[in-house]
Coordinates of C-alpha atoms in Angstrom, one line a residue:
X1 CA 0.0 0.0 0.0
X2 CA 1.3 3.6 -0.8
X3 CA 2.6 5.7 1.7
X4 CA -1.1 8.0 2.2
X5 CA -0.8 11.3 3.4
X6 CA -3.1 11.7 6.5
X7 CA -5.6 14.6 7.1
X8 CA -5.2 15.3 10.7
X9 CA -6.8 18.5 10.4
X10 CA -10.5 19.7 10.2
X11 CA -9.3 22.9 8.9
X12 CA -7.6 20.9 6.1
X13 CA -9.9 22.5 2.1
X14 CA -10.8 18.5 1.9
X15 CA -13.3 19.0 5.0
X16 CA -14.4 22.0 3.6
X17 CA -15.4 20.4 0.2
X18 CA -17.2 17.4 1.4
X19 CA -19.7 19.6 3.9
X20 CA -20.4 21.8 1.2
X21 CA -21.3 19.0 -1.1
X22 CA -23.1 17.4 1.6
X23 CA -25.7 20.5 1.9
X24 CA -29.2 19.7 1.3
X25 CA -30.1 22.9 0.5
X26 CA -27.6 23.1 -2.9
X27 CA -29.8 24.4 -5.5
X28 CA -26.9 23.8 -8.3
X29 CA -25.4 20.5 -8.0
X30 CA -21.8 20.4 -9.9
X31 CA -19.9 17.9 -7.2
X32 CA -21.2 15.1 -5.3
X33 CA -19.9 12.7 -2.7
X34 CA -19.5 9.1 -3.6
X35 CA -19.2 6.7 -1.1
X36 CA -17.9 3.2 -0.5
X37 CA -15.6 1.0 -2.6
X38 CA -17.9 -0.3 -5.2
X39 CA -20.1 2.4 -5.9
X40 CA -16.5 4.1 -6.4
X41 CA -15.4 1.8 -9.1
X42 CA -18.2 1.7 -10.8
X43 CA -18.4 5.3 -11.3
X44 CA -14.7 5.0 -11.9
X45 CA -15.4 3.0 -14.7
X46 CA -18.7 5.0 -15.9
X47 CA -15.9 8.2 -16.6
X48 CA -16.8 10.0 -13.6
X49 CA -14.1 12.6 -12.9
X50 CA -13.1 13.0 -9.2
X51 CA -11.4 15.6 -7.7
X52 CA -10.3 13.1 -4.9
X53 CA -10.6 10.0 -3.1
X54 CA -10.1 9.3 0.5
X55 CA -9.9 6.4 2.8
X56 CA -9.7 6.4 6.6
X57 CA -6.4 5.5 8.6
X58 CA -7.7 2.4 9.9
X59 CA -9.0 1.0 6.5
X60 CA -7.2 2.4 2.9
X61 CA -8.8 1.8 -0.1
X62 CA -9.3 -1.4 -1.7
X63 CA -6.3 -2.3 -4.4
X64 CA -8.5 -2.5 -7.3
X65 CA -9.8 1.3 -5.9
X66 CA -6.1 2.5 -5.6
X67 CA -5.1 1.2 -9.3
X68 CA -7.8 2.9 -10.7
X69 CA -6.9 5.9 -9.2
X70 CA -2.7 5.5 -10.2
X71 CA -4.5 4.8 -13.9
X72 CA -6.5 8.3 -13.6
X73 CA -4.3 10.2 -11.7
X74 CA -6.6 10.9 -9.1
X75 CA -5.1 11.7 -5.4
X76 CA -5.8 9.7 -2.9
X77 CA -5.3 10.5 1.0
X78 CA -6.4 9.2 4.6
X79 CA -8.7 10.7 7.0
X80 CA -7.6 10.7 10.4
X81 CA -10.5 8.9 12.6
X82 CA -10.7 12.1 14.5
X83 CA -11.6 14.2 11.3
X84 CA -13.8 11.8 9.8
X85 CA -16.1 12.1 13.1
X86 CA -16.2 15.5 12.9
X87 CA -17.2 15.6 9.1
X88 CA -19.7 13.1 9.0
X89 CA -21.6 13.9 12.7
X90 CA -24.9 12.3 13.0
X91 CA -24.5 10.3 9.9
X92 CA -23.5 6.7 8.6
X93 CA -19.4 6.8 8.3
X94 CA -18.4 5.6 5.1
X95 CA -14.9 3.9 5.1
X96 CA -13.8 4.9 1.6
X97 CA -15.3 8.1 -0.2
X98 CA -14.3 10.8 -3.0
X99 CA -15.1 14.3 -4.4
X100 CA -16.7 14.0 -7.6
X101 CA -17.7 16.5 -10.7
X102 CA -21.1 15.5 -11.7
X103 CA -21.4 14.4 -15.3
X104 CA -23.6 16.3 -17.7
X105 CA -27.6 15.2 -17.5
X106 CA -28.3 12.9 -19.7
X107 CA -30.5 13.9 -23.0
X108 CA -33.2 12.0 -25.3
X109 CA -30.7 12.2 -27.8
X110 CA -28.9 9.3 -25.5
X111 CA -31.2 7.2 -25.6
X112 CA -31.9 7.6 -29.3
X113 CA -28.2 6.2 -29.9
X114 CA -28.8 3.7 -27.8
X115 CA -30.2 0.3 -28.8
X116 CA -32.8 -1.5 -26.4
X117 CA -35.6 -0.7 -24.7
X118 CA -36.4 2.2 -22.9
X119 CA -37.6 2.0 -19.4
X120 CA -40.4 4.9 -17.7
X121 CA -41.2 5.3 -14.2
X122 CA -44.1 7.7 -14.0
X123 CA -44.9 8.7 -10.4
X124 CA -42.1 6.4 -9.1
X125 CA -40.4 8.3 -6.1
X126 CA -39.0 5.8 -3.4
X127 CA -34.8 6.2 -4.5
X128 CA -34.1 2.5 -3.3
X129 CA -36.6 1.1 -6.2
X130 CA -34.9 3.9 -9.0
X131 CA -31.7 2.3 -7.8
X132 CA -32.5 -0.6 -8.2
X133 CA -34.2 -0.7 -11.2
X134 CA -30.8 0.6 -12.9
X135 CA -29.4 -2.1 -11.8
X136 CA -31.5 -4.5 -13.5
X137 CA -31.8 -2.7 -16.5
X138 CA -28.2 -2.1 -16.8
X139 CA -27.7 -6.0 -16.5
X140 CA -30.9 -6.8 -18.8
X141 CA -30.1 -4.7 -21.4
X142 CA -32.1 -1.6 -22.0
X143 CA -30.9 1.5 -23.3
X144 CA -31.6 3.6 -20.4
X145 CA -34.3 4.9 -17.9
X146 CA -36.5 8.0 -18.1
X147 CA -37.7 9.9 -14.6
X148 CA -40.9 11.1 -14.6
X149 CA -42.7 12.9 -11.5
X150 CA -39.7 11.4 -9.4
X151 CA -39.0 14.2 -7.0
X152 CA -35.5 13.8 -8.0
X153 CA -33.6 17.4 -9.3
X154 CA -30.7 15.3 -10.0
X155 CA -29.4 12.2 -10.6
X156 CA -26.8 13.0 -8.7
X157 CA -28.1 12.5 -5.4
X158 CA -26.7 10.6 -3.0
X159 CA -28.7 8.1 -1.8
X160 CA -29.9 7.2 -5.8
X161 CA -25.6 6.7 -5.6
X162 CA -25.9 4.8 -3.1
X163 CA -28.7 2.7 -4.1
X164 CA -27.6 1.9 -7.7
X165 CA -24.7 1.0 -6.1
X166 CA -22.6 3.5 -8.2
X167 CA -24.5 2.5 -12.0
X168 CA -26.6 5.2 -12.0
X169 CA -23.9 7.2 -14.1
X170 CA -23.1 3.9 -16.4
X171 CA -26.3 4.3 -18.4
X172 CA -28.1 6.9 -19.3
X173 CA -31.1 8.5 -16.9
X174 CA -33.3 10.9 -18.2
X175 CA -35.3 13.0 -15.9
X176 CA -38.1 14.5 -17.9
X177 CA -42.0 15.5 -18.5
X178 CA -44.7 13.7 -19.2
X179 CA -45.2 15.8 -22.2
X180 CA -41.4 15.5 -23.0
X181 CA -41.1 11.6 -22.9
X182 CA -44.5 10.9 -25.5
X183 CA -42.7 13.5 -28.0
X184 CA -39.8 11.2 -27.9
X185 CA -41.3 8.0 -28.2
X186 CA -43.1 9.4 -31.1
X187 CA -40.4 11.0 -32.6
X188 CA -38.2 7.4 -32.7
X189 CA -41.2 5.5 -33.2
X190 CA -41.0 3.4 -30.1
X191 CA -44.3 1.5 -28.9
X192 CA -45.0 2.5 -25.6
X193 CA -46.2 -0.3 -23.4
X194 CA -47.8 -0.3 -20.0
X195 CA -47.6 -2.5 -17.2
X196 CA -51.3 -3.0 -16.2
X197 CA -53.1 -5.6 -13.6
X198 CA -55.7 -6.0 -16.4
X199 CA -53.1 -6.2 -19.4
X200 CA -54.6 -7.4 -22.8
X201 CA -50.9 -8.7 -23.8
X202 CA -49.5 -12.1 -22.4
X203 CA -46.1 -11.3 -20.7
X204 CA -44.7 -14.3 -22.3
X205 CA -45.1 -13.0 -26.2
X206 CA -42.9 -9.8 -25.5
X207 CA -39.7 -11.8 -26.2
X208 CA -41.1 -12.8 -29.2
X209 CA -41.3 -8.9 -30.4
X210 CA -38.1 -7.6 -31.8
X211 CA -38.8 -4.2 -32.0
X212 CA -37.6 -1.5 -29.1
X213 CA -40.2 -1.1 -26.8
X214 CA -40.6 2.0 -24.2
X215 CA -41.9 -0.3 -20.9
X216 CA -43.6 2.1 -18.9
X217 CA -44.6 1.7 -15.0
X218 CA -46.0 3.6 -12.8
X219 CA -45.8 4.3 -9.1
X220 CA -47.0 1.2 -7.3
X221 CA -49.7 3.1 -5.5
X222 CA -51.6 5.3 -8.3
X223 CA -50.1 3.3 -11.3
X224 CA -49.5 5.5 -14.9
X225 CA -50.8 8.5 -15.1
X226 CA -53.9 8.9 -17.6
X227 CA -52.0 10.7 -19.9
X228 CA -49.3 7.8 -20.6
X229 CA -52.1 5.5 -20.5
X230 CA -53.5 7.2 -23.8
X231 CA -50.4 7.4 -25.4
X232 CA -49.7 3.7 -24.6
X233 CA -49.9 1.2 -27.6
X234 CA -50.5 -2.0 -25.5
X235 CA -50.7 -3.3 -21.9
X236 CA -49.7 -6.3 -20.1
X237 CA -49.5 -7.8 -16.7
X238 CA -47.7 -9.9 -14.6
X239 CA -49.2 -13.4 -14.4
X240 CA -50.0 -14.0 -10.2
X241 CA -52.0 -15.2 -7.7
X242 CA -55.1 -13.0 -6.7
X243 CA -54.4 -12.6 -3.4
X244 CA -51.3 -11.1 -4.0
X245 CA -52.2 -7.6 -4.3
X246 CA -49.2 -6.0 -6.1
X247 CA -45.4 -6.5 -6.8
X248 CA -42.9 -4.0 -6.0
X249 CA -42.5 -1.7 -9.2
X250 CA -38.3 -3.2 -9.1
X251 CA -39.9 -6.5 -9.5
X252 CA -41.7 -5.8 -12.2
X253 CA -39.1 -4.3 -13.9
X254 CA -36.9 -6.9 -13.4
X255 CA -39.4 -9.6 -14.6
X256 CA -40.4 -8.0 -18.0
X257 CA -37.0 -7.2 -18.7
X258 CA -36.2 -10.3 -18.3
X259 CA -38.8 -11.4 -21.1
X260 CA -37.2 -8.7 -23.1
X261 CA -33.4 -10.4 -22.6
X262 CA -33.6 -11.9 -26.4
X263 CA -34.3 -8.4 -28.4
X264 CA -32.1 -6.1 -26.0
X265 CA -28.8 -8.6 -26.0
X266 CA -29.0 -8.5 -29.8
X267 CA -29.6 -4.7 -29.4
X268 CA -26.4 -4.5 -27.0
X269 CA -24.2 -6.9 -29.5
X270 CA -25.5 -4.7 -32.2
X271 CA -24.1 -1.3 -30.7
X272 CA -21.0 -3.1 -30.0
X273 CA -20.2 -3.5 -33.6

């Protein structure tokens, strides 16, 4: 392990950059704080800049962190125990954290280079689902997410970080209008489909459809909004039994993707060419 400089001091520009980046009352997000080793690489190897990285005394960074750091020339330093109390009062510690510049939002146009589908959440505002529906659709295959009515002013935001476990920068995530998001379906000529308890559409024959698809959900309480509804093509549902009321809105994601793993890995190899 390198010989880390130590930050003994609370006085020391580092302190002073992570509690203004911790602020919940930023208006203008430009830097965030990452935190813990994976969510660290990840962005790492999404392109996210960072200013810095830090470990604490007790526990350096991981050696996969460190060489990703020598590769990028990023700094990397030690919080004395002391310090790090001081910074992070009242709050979960992390072990391993780092300064970073947020990337640029992410437009349409993204997604239109993209192959895949296209996943909405209309109405869907618990962070801990959106993170880990980018998960699964990173892994699945679609081309990217689009926020609608989320709550979110940023991507950004540290516990959708946290959640994602660090992907949320490694696709793209669109936060958007109602209005905004049936222009662009339109525009690329993308079905819209919506996940409905009363579906018309057997789950089962999306794999056999290999155009890209725009799978829309809504929030697990008042479901899509009327508007989507109208602009939607076709429905489906989830197959299950009646007294099971609903399925977390993650689940669903995760299942219909999973239907839609034959078009989007041809999608995927297809981009890759």
């Amino acid at each position: 392990m390198d010989d880390l400089e130590i930050i003994e001091s609370a006085s020391d520009p580092a302190v002073r950059r992570i509690l203004d980046v911790t602020k919940s009352s930023r208006a203008n997000i430009k830097t965030t704080l990452i935190e813990d080793p994976e969510p660290l690489v990840q962005c790492l190897k999404a392109g996210v800049e960072f200013a810095e990285i830090y470990g604490i005394e007790t526990q350096p960074p991981s050696g996969e962190l460190m060489d990703l750091c020598r590769e990028r020339n990023i700094p990397v330093r030690l919080f004395a125990t002391s310090v790090v109390n001081q910074v992070f009062k009242g709050e979960r510690k992390p072990k391993t954290f780092g300064i970073a510049r947020v990337p640029r939002p992410s437009r349409f146009s993204d997604l239109a280079r993209r192959g895949g589908d296209v996943i909405v959440l209309d109405g869907v505002k618990i962070v801990g689902n959106i993170g880990a529906i980018t998960r699964s659709a990173l892994a699945l295959g679609a081309s990217g997410i689009v926020l609608v009515d989320s709550d979110l002013t940023s991507v950004a935001d540290r516990r959708l970080i946290r959640s994602s476990r660090g992907y949320i920068f490694s696709l793209p995530v669109v936060l958007a209008t109602r209005e905004e998001t049936i222009d662009f379906v339109r525009r690329e000529g993308v079905p819209m489909v919506v996940l409905d308890a009363d579906g018309e559409v057997p789950l089962k024959s999306l794999g056999d459809n290999p155009d890209r698809l725009a799978l829309l959900f809504g929030g697990e309480k008042g479901g899509a909004s009327e508007m989507f509804e109208e602009a939607a093509s076709a429905s489906i549902s989830i197959p299950m039994l009646t007294s099971t009321e609903s399925l977390n809105v993650s689940v669903s994601v995760g299942i219909v993707l999973h239907e839609r793993t034959g078009p989007n890995f041809a999608a995927h190899k297809a981009d890759r060419r």
